[in-house]
Amino acid sequence: MLKKNIPIPLYYQLKERLTQTIREGELPPGALMPSERELSDRYGISRMTVRQALGEMVKEGLLVREQGKGTFVAEPKIDQPLLRLTSFSEDMRSRGMKPDSRILAIYTEEAGPKVAAALRLEQNRQVLVLERVRLADSKPMAFEVSHLPLARFPELEQEDLHSVSLYTLLEEKHGLQIKFARQVIEVGLSDRSNSEALGISVKSPVLLIERVTFDGDEQPFEYVSSVYRGDRYKLQVELHR
């Protein structure tokens, strides 16, 4: 039972108790949480207090609510370091997860002003566009749209890109040396299109990432815009004084 004779609020005590239960593995990711009534009866507190505790846990990303289904233990967030250039596949494998991709579309188009500027192309030049949902252990993590100069990679459209790292393919088969990237990260809300691709509610918190990647000659070869699930990622950076 919770302690009612100490100055620590009951909702906070319950939140800490449930958080410990999750961290110790008694309630694994994806587990359905007991109902407000069950928790109210178990701990001898009001349903309003239970609701406040669960609400705080949702805000902290420990729980997720699904309309009409209930409240579930959230999947743990992935720490995303900001100082090392890796592909999605490399990143997921380093965490012991199985990367995969679901190709939504591969097509060519004329580079628009933004893409042309990023890749240092004339606006009427053709680019190969690759739209993918990136998966880890079969769960959608990110929606990516990559643009690459078609003149530089004319045969890339014929490659099997479903389960291979694009960077690995470019390095090993096309002899590309990948040197560095410039990346911009913003916080935003998902729209209907990428919400459907990622299996999340419209206007869910997401990370909006734009990246331009450069080769060994410091020439840009890729412009990619990505939408990463905010409930699965947190950014990590080491700062030195």
Tab-separated table of C-alpha atoms in Angstrom:
chain	number	residue	atom	x	y	z
A	1	MET	CA	0.000	0.000	0.000
A	2	LEU	CA	0.981	3.629	-0.391
A	3	LYS	CA	1.926	5.762	2.622
A	4	LYS	CA	-0.720	8.357	3.383
A	5	ASN	CA	1.019	9.873	6.420
A	6	ILE	CA	4.054	11.318	4.595
A	7	PRO	CA	4.325	14.607	2.656
A	8	ILE	CA	4.910	12.864	-0.707
A	9	PRO	CA	1.732	13.087	-2.847
A	10	LEU	CA	-0.069	9.800	-3.407
A	11	TYR	CA	-0.076	10.175	-7.184
A	12	TYR	CA	3.713	10.552	-7.130
A	13	GLN	CA	4.132	7.481	-4.923
A	14	LEU	CA	1.984	5.470	-7.328
A	15	LYS	CA	3.906	6.783	-10.325
A	16	GLU	CA	7.212	5.745	-8.741
A	17	ARG	CA	5.818	2.322	-7.797
A	18	LEU	CA	4.553	1.653	-11.325
A	19	THR	CA	7.749	3.009	-12.886
A	20	GLN	CA	9.800	0.601	-10.790
A	21	THR	CA	7.539	-2.266	-11.858
A	22	ILE	CA	8.172	-1.396	-15.511
A	23	ARG	CA	11.938	-1.025	-15.079
A	24	GLU	CA	12.189	-4.363	-13.287
A	25	GLY	CA	10.423	-6.075	-16.183
A	26	GLU	CA	7.253	-7.077	-14.387
A	27	LEU	CA	5.356	-5.023	-16.961
A	28	PRO	CA	7.233	-5.446	-20.287
A	29	PRO	CA	6.917	-3.112	-23.303
A	30	GLY	CA	3.516	-3.498	-24.917
A	31	ALA	CA	1.850	-4.804	-21.742
A	32	LEU	CA	-1.649	-3.545	-20.996
A	33	MET	CA	-1.752	-1.537	-17.782
A	34	PRO	CA	-4.373	-2.402	-15.136
A	35	SER	CA	-7.457	-0.213	-15.337
A	36	GLU	CA	-7.935	2.867	-13.183
A	37	ARG	CA	-10.496	0.953	-11.125
A	38	GLU	CA	-8.092	-1.953	-10.549
A	39	LEU	CA	-5.280	0.347	-9.446
A	40	SER	CA	-7.659	2.363	-7.274
A	41	ASP	CA	-8.832	-0.775	-5.458
A	42	ARG	CA	-5.307	-2.263	-5.216
A	43	TYR	CA	-3.718	0.815	-3.637
A	44	GLY	CA	-6.715	2.208	-1.755
A	45	ILE	CA	-6.706	5.578	-3.504
A	46	SER	CA	-9.146	7.538	-5.651
A	47	ARG	CA	-9.424	7.019	-9.400
A	48	MET	CA	-8.585	10.705	-9.853
A	49	THR	CA	-5.240	10.111	-8.131
A	50	VAL	CA	-4.612	7.073	-10.337
A	51	ARG	CA	-5.495	9.111	-13.434
A	52	GLN	CA	-3.013	11.823	-12.419
A	53	ALA	CA	-0.211	9.266	-11.930
A	54	LEU	CA	-0.880	7.585	-15.279
A	55	GLY	CA	-1.090	10.963	-16.992
A	56	GLU	CA	2.354	11.900	-15.684
A	57	MET	CA	3.751	8.588	-16.948
A	58	VAL	CA	2.263	9.228	-20.389
A	59	LYS	CA	3.903	12.670	-20.465
A	60	GLU	CA	7.254	11.092	-19.566
A	61	GLY	CA	6.923	8.535	-22.369
A	62	LEU	CA	6.657	5.511	-20.061
A	63	LEU	CA	3.091	4.757	-21.113
A	64	VAL	CA	1.052	5.250	-24.271
A	65	ARG	CA	-2.706	5.531	-24.558
A	66	GLU	CA	-4.561	3.947	-27.474
A	67	GLN	CA	-8.099	5.161	-28.085
A	68	GLY	CA	-10.614	2.442	-27.307
A	69	LYS	CA	-7.940	-0.076	-26.274
A	70	GLY	CA	-6.352	1.143	-23.062
A	71	THR	CA	-3.021	2.273	-21.665
A	72	PHE	CA	0.114	0.291	-22.526
A	73	VAL	CA	3.746	0.205	-21.439
A	74	ALA	CA	5.716	2.147	-24.059
A	75	GLU	CA	8.612	0.738	-26.026
A	76	PRO	CA	11.915	2.050	-24.620
A	77	LYS	CA	13.313	5.113	-26.367
A	78	ILE	CA	16.477	4.825	-28.432
A	79	ASP	CA	19.363	7.151	-27.596
A	80	GLN	CA	20.438	8.820	-30.837
A	81	PRO	CA	24.037	10.141	-30.654
A	82	LEU	CA	24.633	13.284	-32.682
A	83	LEU	CA	28.376	13.161	-33.257
A	84	ARG	CA	28.774	10.059	-35.453
A	85	LEU	CA	27.571	9.491	-38.999
A	86	THR	CA	25.946	6.074	-39.328
A	87	SER	CA	23.225	4.638	-41.503
A	88	PHE	CA	19.921	3.598	-39.955
A	89	SER	CA	20.819	-0.066	-40.555
A	90	GLU	CA	24.215	0.266	-38.892
A	91	ASP	CA	22.663	2.071	-35.953
A	92	MET	CA	19.971	-0.549	-35.355
A	93	ARG	CA	22.386	-3.487	-35.700
A	94	SER	CA	24.706	-1.896	-33.144
A	95	ARG	CA	21.772	-2.016	-30.705
A	96	GLY	CA	21.032	-5.671	-31.376
A	97	MET	CA	17.938	-4.894	-33.439
A	98	LYS	CA	17.105	-6.163	-36.915
A	99	PRO	CA	16.845	-3.297	-39.451
A	100	ASP	CA	14.592	-3.456	-42.475
A	101	SER	CA	12.865	-1.118	-44.920
A	102	ARG	CA	9.480	-0.989	-46.548
A	103	ILE	CA	9.823	0.692	-49.924
A	104	LEU	CA	6.860	2.949	-50.610
A	105	ALA	CA	8.094	4.395	-53.919
A	106	ILE	CA	11.148	4.745	-56.154
A	107	TYR	CA	10.928	7.304	-58.963
A	108	THR	CA	12.775	10.075	-60.755
A	109	GLU	CA	11.856	13.737	-60.966
A	110	GLU	CA	13.379	17.106	-61.671
A	111	ALA	CA	15.171	18.561	-58.680
A	112	GLY	CA	13.206	21.363	-57.050
A	113	PRO	CA	14.924	24.498	-55.721
A	114	LYS	CA	15.599	23.110	-52.233
A	115	VAL	CA	16.926	19.730	-53.396
A	116	ALA	CA	18.950	21.297	-56.219
A	117	ALA	CA	20.590	23.732	-53.814
A	118	ALA	CA	21.398	20.977	-51.328
A	119	LEU	CA	22.951	18.747	-54.011
A	120	ARG	CA	24.502	21.627	-55.981
A	121	LEU	CA	22.527	20.748	-59.102
A	122	GLU	CA	20.801	22.784	-61.762
A	123	GLN	CA	17.077	22.787	-61.114
A	124	ASN	CA	16.184	20.808	-64.234
A	125	ARG	CA	18.532	17.930	-63.367
A	126	GLN	CA	16.947	14.579	-62.543
A	127	VAL	CA	17.170	13.037	-59.082
A	128	LEU	CA	16.304	9.557	-57.892
A	129	VAL	CA	13.751	9.693	-55.070
A	130	LEU	CA	13.478	6.849	-52.596
A	131	GLU	CA	10.594	6.805	-50.105
A	132	ARG	CA	11.006	4.287	-47.306
A	133	VAL	CA	9.615	3.343	-43.918
A	134	ARG	CA	12.543	2.277	-41.745
A	135	LEU	CA	11.842	-0.671	-39.459
A	136	ALA	CA	13.585	-2.087	-36.392
A	137	ASP	CA	12.516	-5.556	-35.275
A	138	SER	CA	9.597	-5.178	-37.732
A	139	LYS	CA	8.335	-1.997	-36.030
A	140	PRO	CA	8.187	1.318	-37.927
A	141	MET	CA	10.654	3.869	-36.605
A	142	ALA	CA	11.075	6.513	-39.309
A	143	PHE	CA	9.759	7.703	-42.667
A	144	GLU	CA	12.515	8.809	-45.047
A	145	VAL	CA	12.588	10.484	-48.441
A	146	SER	CA	16.064	10.367	-50.013
A	147	HIS	CA	17.179	12.313	-53.113
A	148	LEU	CA	20.289	11.317	-55.068
A	149	PRO	CA	21.635	12.720	-58.373
A	150	LEU	CA	20.431	10.359	-61.110
A	151	ALA	CA	23.409	11.104	-63.368
A	152	ARG	CA	25.736	9.906	-60.636
A	153	PHE	CA	23.787	6.757	-59.702
A	154	PRO	CA	21.832	5.789	-62.860
A	155	GLU	CA	21.616	2.082	-61.983
A	156	LEU	CA	20.510	2.554	-58.376
A	157	GLU	CA	16.842	2.389	-59.382
A	158	GLN	CA	17.347	-1.295	-60.302
A	159	GLU	CA	18.902	-2.305	-56.975
A	160	ASP	CA	17.065	-4.277	-54.290
A	161	LEU	CA	16.873	-1.682	-51.531
A	162	HIS	CA	14.437	-3.402	-49.203
A	163	SER	CA	16.807	-4.890	-46.654
A	164	VAL	CA	20.187	-3.385	-47.539
A	165	SER	CA	21.826	-0.285	-46.105
A	166	LEU	CA	21.953	2.400	-48.789
A	167	TYR	CA	25.293	3.640	-47.449
A	168	THR	CA	26.776	0.128	-47.494
A	169	LEU	CA	25.565	-0.387	-51.057
A	170	LEU	CA	27.049	2.920	-52.207
A	171	GLU	CA	30.352	2.215	-50.493
A	172	GLU	CA	30.826	-1.441	-51.427
A	173	LYS	CA	29.252	-1.616	-54.877
A	174	HIS	CA	29.671	1.929	-56.180
A	175	GLY	CA	33.013	2.752	-54.548
A	176	LEU	CA	31.709	5.838	-52.774
A	177	GLN	CA	33.641	7.269	-49.841
A	178	ILE	CA	31.248	8.810	-47.332
A	179	LYS	CA	32.965	11.550	-45.355
A	180	PHE	CA	30.531	13.701	-43.367
A	181	ALA	CA	27.012	15.111	-43.218
A	182	ARG	CA	25.267	18.303	-42.162
A	183	GLN	CA	22.044	17.722	-40.285
A	184	VAL	CA	19.233	19.912	-38.970
A	185	ILE	CA	16.775	18.602	-36.371
A	186	GLU	CA	13.433	20.149	-35.437
A	187	VAL	CA	10.509	19.071	-33.305
A	188	GLY	CA	7.179	18.845	-35.096
A	189	LEU	CA	3.852	17.061	-35.393
A	190	SER	CA	3.131	14.223	-37.795
A	191	ASP	CA	0.763	14.784	-40.699
A	192	ARG	CA	-1.740	12.245	-42.009
A	193	SER	CA	0.635	10.736	-44.578
A	194	ASN	CA	3.592	9.985	-42.342
A	195	SER	CA	1.280	9.080	-39.441
A	196	GLU	CA	-0.172	6.277	-41.554
A	197	ALA	CA	3.305	5.144	-42.595
A	198	LEU	CA	4.536	5.067	-38.988
A	199	GLY	CA	1.381	3.689	-37.377
A	200	ILE	CA	0.922	6.685	-35.062
A	201	SER	CA	-1.872	9.177	-34.456
A	202	VAL	CA	-2.063	12.344	-36.548
A	203	LYS	CA	-0.270	15.254	-34.840
A	204	SER	CA	1.922	12.949	-32.757
A	205	PRO	CA	5.271	14.460	-31.662
A	206	VAL	CA	8.037	13.650	-34.146
A	207	LEU	CA	11.605	14.618	-34.945
A	208	LEU	CA	11.984	16.288	-38.350
A	209	ILE	CA	15.477	15.701	-39.673
A	210	GLU	CA	17.081	17.062	-42.842
A	211	ARG	CA	20.521	15.829	-43.828
A	212	VAL	CA	22.949	16.487	-46.661
A	213	THR	CA	25.695	13.870	-46.935
A	214	PHE	CA	29.075	14.481	-48.584
A	215	ASP	CA	31.631	12.200	-50.248
A	216	GLY	CA	35.422	12.122	-49.926
A	217	ASP	CA	35.721	15.085	-52.307
A	218	GLU	CA	33.281	17.026	-50.118
A	219	GLN	CA	30.625	16.912	-52.830
A	220	PRO	CA	27.009	16.342	-51.725
A	221	PHE	CA	25.513	13.088	-52.971
A	222	GLU	CA	22.377	12.721	-50.840
A	223	TYR	CA	19.647	14.963	-49.478
A	224	VAL	CA	17.255	13.176	-47.132
A	225	SER	CA	14.294	14.388	-45.115
A	226	SER	CA	13.123	12.098	-42.324
A	227	VAL	CA	10.301	11.896	-39.815
A	228	TYR	CA	11.309	9.962	-36.687
A	229	ARG	CA	8.809	8.820	-34.073
A	230	GLY	CA	9.085	11.066	-31.038
A	231	ASP	CA	7.909	8.272	-28.753
A	232	ARG	CA	10.856	6.055	-29.761
A	233	TYR	CA	13.783	8.491	-29.943
A	234	LYS	CA	15.690	10.824	-27.682
A	235	LEU	CA	18.769	12.762	-28.749
A	236	GLN	CA	22.082	12.373	-26.990
A	237	VAL	CA	25.146	14.600	-27.229
A	238	GLU	CA	28.329	14.796	-25.169
A	239	LEU	CA	29.402	18.339	-24.360
A	240	HIS	CA	32.902	19.390	-23.342
A	241	ARG	CA	34.025	22.666	-21.806
